[in-house]
mmCIF file of C-alpha atoms in Angstrom:
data_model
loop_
_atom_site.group_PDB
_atom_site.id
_atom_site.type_symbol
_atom_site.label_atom_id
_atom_site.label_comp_id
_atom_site.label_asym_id
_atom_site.label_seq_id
_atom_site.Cartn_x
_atom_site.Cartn_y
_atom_site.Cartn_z
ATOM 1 C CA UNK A 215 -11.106 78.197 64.760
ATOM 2 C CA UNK A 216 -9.970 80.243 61.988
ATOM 3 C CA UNK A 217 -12.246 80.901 59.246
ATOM 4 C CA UNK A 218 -11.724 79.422 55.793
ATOM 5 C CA UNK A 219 -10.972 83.270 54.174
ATOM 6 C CA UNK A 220 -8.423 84.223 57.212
ATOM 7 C CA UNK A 221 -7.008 80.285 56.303
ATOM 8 C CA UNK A 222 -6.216 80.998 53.027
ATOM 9 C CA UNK A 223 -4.572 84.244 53.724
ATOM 10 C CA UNK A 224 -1.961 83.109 56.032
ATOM 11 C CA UNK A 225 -1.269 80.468 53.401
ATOM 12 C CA UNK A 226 -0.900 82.598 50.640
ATOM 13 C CA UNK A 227 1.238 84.873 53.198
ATOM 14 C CA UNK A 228 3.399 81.657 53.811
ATOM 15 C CA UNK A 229 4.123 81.165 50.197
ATOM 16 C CA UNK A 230 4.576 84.936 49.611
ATOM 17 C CA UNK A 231 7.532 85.092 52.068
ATOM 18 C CA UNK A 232 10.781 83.753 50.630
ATOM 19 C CA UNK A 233 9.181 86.385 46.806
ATOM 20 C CA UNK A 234 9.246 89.299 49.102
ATOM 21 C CA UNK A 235 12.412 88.994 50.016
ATOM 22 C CA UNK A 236 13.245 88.517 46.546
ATOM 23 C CA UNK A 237 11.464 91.822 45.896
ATOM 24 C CA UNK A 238 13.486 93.751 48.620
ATOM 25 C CA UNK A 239 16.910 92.391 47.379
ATOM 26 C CA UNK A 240 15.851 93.524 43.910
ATOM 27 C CA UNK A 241 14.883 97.355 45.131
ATOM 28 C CA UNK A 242 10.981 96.796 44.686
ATOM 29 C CA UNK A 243 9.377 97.739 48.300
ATOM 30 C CA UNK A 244 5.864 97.103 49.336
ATOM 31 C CA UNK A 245 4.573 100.385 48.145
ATOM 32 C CA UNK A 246 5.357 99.279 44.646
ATOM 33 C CA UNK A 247 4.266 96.030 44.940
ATOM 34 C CA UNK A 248 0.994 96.992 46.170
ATOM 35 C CA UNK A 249 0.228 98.989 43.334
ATOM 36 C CA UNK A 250 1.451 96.331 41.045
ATOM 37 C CA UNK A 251 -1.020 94.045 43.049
ATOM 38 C CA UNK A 252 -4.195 96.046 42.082
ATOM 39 C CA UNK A 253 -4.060 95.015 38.473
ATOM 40 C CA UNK A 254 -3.358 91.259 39.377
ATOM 41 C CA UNK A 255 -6.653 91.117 41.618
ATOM 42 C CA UNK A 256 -8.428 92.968 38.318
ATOM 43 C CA UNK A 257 -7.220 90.426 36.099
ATOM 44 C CA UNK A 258 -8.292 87.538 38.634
ATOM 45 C CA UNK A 259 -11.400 89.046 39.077
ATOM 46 C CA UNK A 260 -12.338 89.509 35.074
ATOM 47 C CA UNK A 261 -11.899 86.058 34.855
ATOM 48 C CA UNK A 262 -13.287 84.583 37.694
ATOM 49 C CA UNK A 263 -16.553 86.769 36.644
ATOM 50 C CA UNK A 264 -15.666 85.230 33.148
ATOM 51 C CA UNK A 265 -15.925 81.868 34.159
ATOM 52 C CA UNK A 266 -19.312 82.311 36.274
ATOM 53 C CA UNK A 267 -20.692 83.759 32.955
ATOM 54 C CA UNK A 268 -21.029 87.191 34.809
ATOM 55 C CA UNK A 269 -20.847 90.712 33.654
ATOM 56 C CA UNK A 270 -17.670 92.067 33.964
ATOM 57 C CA UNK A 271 -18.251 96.011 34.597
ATOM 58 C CA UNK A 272 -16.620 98.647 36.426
ATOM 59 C CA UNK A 273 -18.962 97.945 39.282
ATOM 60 C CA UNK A 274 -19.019 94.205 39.337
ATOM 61 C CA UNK A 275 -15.157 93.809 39.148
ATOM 62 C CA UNK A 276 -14.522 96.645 41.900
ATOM 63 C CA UNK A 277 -16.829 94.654 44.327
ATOM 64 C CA UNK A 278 -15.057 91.029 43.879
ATOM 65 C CA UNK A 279 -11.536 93.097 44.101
ATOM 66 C CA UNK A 280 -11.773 95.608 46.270
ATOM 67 C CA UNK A 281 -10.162 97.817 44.073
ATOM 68 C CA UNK A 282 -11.689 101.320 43.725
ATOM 69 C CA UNK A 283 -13.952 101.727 40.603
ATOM 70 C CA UNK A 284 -11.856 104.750 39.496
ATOM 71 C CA UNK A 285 -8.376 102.770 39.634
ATOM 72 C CA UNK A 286 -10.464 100.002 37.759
ATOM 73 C CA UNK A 287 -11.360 102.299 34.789
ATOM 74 C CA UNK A 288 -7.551 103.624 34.959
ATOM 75 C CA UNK A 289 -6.050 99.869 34.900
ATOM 76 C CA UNK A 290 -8.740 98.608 32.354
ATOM 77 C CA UNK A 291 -8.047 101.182 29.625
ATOM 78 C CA UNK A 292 -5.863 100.843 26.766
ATOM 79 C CA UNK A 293 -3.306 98.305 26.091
ATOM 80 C CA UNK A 294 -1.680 98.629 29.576
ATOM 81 C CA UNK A 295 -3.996 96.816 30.884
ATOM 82 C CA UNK A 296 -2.660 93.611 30.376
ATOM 83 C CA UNK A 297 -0.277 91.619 32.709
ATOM 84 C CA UNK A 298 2.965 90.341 30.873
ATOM 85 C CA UNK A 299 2.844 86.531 30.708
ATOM 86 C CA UNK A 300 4.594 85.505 27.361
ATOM 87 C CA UNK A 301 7.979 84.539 27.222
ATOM 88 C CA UNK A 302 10.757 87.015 25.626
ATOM 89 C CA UNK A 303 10.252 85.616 21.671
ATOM 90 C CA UNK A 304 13.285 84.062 21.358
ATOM 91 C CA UNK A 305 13.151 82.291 24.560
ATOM 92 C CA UNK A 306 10.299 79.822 23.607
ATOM 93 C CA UNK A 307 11.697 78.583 20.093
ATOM 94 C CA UNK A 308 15.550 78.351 21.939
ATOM 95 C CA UNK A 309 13.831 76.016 24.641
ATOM 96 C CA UNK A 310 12.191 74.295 21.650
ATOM 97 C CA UNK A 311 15.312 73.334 20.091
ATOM 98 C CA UNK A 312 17.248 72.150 22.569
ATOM 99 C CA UNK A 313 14.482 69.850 23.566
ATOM 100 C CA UNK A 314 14.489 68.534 20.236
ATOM 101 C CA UNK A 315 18.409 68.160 20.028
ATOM 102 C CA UNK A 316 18.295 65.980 23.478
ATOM 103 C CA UNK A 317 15.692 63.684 22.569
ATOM 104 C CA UNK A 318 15.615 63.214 19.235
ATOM 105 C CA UNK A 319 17.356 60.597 17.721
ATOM 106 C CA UNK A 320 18.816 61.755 14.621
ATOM 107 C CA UNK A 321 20.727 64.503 16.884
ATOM 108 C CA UNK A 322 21.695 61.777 19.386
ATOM 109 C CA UNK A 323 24.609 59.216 19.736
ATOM 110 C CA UNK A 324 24.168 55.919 20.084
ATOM 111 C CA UNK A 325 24.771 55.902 23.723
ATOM 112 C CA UNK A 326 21.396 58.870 24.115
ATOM 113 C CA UNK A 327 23.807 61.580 24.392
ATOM 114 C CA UNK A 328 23.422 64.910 22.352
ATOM 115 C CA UNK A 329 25.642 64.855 19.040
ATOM 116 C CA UNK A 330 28.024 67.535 18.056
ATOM 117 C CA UNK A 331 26.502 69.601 15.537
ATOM 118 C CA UNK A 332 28.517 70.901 12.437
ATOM 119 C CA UNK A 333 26.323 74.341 11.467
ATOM 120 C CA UNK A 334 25.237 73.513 8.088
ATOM 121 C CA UNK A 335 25.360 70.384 5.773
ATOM 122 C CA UNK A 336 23.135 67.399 5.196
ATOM 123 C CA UNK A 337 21.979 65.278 7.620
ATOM 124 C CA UNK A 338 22.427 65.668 11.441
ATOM 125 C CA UNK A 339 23.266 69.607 11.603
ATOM 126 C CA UNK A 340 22.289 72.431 13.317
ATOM 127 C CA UNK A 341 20.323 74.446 10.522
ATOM 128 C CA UNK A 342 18.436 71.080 10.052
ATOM 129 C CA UNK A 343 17.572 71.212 13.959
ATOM 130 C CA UNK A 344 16.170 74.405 13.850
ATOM 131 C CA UNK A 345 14.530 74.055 10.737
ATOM 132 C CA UNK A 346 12.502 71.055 12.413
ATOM 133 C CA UNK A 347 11.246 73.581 14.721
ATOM 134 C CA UNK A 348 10.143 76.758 12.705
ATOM 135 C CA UNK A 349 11.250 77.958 8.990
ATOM 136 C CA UNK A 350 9.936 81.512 10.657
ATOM 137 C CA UNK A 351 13.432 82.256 11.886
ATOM 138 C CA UNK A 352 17.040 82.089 10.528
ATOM 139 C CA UNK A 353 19.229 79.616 12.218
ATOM 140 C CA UNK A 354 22.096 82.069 13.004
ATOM 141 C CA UNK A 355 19.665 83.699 15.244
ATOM 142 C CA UNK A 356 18.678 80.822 17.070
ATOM 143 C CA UNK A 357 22.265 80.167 17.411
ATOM 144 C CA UNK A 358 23.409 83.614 18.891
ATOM 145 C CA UNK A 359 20.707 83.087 21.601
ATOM 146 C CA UNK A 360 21.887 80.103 22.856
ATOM 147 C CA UNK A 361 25.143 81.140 22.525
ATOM 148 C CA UNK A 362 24.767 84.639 24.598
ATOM 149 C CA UNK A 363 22.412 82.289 26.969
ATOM 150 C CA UNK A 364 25.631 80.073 27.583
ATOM 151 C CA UNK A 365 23.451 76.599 26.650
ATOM 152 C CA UNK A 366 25.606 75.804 23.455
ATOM 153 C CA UNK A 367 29.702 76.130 23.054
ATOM 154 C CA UNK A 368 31.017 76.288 19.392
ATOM 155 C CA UNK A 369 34.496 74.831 18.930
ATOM 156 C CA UNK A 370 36.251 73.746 15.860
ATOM 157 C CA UNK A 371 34.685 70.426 15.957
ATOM 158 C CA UNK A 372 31.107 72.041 15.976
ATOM 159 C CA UNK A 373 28.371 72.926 18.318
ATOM 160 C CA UNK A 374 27.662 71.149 22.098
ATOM 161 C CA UNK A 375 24.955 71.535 23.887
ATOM 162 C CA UNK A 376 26.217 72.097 27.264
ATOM 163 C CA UNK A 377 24.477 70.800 30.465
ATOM 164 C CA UNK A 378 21.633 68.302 31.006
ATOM 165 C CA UNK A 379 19.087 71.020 30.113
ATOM 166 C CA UNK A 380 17.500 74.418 29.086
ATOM 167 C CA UNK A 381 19.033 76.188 32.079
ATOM 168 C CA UNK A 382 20.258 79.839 30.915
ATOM 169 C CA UNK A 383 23.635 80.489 32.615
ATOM 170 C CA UNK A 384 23.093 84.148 31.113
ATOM 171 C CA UNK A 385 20.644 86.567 30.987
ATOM 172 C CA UNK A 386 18.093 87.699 34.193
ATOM 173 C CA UNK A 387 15.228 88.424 32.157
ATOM 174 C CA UNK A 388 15.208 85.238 30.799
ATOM 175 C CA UNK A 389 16.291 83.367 33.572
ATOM 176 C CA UNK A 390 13.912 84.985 35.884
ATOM 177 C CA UNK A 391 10.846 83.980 32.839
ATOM 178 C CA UNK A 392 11.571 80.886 33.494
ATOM 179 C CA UNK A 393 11.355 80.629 37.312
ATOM 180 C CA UNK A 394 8.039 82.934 37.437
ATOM 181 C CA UNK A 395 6.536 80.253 34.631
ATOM 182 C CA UNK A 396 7.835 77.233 37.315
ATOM 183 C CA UNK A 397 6.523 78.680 39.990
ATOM 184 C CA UNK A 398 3.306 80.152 38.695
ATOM 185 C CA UNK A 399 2.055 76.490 37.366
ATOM 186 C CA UNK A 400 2.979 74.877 40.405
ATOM 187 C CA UNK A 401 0.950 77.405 42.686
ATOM 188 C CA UNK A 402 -2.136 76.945 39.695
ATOM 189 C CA UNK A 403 -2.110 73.051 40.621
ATOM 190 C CA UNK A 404 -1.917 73.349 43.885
ATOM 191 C CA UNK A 405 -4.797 76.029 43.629
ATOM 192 C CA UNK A 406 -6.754 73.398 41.463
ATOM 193 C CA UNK A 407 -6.290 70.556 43.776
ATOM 194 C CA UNK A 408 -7.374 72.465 46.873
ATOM 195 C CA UNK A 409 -10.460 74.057 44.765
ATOM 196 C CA UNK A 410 -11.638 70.399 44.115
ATOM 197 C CA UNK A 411 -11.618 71.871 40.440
ATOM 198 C CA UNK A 412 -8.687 69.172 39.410
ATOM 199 C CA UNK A 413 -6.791 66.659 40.509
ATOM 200 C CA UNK A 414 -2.759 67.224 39.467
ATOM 201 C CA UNK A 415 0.018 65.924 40.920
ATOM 202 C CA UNK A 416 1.818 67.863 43.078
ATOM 203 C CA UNK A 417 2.928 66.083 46.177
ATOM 204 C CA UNK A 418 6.483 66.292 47.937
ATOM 205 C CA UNK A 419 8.787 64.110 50.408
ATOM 206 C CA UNK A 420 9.373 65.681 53.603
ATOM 207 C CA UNK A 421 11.898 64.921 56.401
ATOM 208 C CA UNK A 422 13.210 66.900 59.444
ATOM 209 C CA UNK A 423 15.917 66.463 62.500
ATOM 210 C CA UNK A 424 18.673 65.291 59.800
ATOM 211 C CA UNK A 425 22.277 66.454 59.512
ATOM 212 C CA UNK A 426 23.703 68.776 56.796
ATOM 213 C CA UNK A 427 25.086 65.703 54.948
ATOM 214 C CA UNK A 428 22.243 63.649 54.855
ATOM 215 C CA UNK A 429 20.045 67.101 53.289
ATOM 216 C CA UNK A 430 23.532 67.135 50.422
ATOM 217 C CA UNK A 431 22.807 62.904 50.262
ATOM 218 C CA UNK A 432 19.267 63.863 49.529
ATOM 219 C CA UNK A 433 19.633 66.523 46.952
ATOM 220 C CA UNK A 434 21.842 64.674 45.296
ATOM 221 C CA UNK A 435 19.494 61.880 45.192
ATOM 222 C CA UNK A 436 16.757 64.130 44.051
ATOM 223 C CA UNK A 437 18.583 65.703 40.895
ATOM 224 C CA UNK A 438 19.403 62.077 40.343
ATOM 225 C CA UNK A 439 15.651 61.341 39.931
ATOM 226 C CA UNK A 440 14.966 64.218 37.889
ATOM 227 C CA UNK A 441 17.741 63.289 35.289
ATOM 228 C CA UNK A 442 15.411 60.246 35.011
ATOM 229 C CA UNK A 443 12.253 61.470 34.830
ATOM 230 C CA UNK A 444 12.938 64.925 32.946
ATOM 231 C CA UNK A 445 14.271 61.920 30.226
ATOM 232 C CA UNK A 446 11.277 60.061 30.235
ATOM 233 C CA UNK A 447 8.472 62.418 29.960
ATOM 234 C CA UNK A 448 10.386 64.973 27.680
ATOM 235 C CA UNK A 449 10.836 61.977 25.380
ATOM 236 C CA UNK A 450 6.607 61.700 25.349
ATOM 237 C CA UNK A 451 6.073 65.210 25.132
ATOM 238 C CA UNK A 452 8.418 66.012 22.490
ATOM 239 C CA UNK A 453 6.558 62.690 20.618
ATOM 240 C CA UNK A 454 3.434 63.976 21.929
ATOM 241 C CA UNK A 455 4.294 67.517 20.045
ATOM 242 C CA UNK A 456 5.410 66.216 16.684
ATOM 243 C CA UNK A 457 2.209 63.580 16.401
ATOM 244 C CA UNK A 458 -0.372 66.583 17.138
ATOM 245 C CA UNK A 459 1.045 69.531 14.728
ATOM 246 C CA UNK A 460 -0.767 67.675 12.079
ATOM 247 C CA UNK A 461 -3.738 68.452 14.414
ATOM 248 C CA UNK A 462 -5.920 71.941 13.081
ATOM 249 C CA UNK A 463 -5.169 74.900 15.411
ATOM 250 C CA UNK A 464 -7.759 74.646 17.612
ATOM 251 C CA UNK A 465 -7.203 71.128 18.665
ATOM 252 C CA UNK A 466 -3.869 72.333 19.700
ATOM 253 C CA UNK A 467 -4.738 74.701 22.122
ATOM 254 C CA UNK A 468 -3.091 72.774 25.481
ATOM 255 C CA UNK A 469 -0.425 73.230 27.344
ATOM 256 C CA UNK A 470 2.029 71.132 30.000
ATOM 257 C CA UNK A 471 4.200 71.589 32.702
ATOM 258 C CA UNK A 472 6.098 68.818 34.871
ATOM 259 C CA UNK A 473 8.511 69.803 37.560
ATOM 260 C CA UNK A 474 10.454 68.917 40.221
ATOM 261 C CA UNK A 475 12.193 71.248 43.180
ATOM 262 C CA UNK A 476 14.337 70.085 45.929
ATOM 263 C CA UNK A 477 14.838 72.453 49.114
ATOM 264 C CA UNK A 478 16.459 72.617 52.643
ATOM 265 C CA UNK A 479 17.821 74.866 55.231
ATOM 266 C CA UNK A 480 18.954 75.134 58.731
ATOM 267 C CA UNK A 481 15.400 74.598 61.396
ATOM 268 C CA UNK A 482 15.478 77.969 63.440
#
């Protein structure tokens, strides 16, 4: 029987698989990623020493890691040090506003659908969307992002929001945000449940020995759910949002993330 260490490697292996090829198809090969890798395990290891209300030296970090003291002083000097986990700036406050724009009412027809927005004016317009959001940045900037991202078309009859979502037809860096932040919380909950440190919801459907047109039926079945679930809870989060900004700052400090992901292939 395997032990619970050698377990958890072959899992995390598993998972690791379909990124690596993602790496290799993207020019990063495994001497890269290995040195990238040393600075994850420091950052894990600062805060799992952080959480047991440890010391987090040189010494102490290098034994939890693995990672030689002397790259530890290297990777734990200067601003460097730090792994990149915030979204590009205007990524955040474009998600915010479309968010608003599908589920809030005064930007919605009577049927639920998103309205047309004219740019400017009273009422129901887009400079009144954004400002609803932040007063921190101008309008036409908002606007050129989701423009360049491909989410909104302008046409003489105003703005659209196109699609059923925040899903960037444009732009890797962004695009590729996005996917890292979906993919990162789902591995944290999964990581949580498994921990016996919290109990999320992550659970999936699974079925085998079907044809290539029942796995389309299914995905089309799936993205049918979604529709109706991204609806409902993005309708209680974006309530959820507005209610607690009257809240001080540090009652405010949580964050949420609820997905969905639908996948298939040919058995080998």
């Amino acid at each position: 029987m395997k032990s619970q260490p050698t377990l958890v490697l072959d899992r995390v292996l598993r998972v690791l698989q379909p990124l690596v090829r993602l790496l290799l198809r993207n020019g990063v090969t495994y001497t890269v990623l290995a040195g990238a890798l040393k600075r994850v395990f420091l950052d894990a290891a600062r805060h799992e020493l952080a959480q047991r209300k440890m010391p987090q030296t040189d010494s102490a970090v290098s034994l939890l890691s693995g990672v030689h003291r002397r790259d530890v002083r290297e990777l734990t000097r200067g601003a460097a040090a730090t792994i990149e986990s915030a979204p590009p700036g205007p990524l955040g406050l474009a998600a915010q506003v479309v968010a608003r724009w599908m589920h809030d009412p005064s930007f919605q027809q009577a049927d639920g659908s998103t309205r047309v927005l004219p740019k400017a004016g009273v009422g129901a317009s887009f400079d009144t969307l954004v400002a609803g959001v932040s007063r921190d940045v101008r309008p036409r900037a908002v606007l050129d992002e989701l423009l360049r991202l491909g989410v909104v078309q302008e046409s003489e009859a105003g703005l659209a929001l196109e699609g059923s979502g925040f899903a960037p037809r444009a732009g890797f860096e962004e695009v590729s945000w996005l996917t890292a932040a979906n993919l990162h919380d789902h591995a944290a909950a999964a990581v949580a449940n498994l921990q016996g440190e919290a109990n999320f919801l992550e659970q999936a459907v699974f079925v085998d020995q079907i044809s290539a047109e029942s796995a389309l039926l299914l995905q089309r079945t799936a993205k049918a759910a979604w529709k109706q679930a991204f609806h409902q809870v993005m309708q209680q989060a974006q309530e959820r949002f507005d209610g607690d900004a009257e809240l001080p700052a540090p009652e405010r400090q949580h964050r949420a993330r609820f997905g969905v992901y639908f996948y298939s292939e040919r058995e080998e």
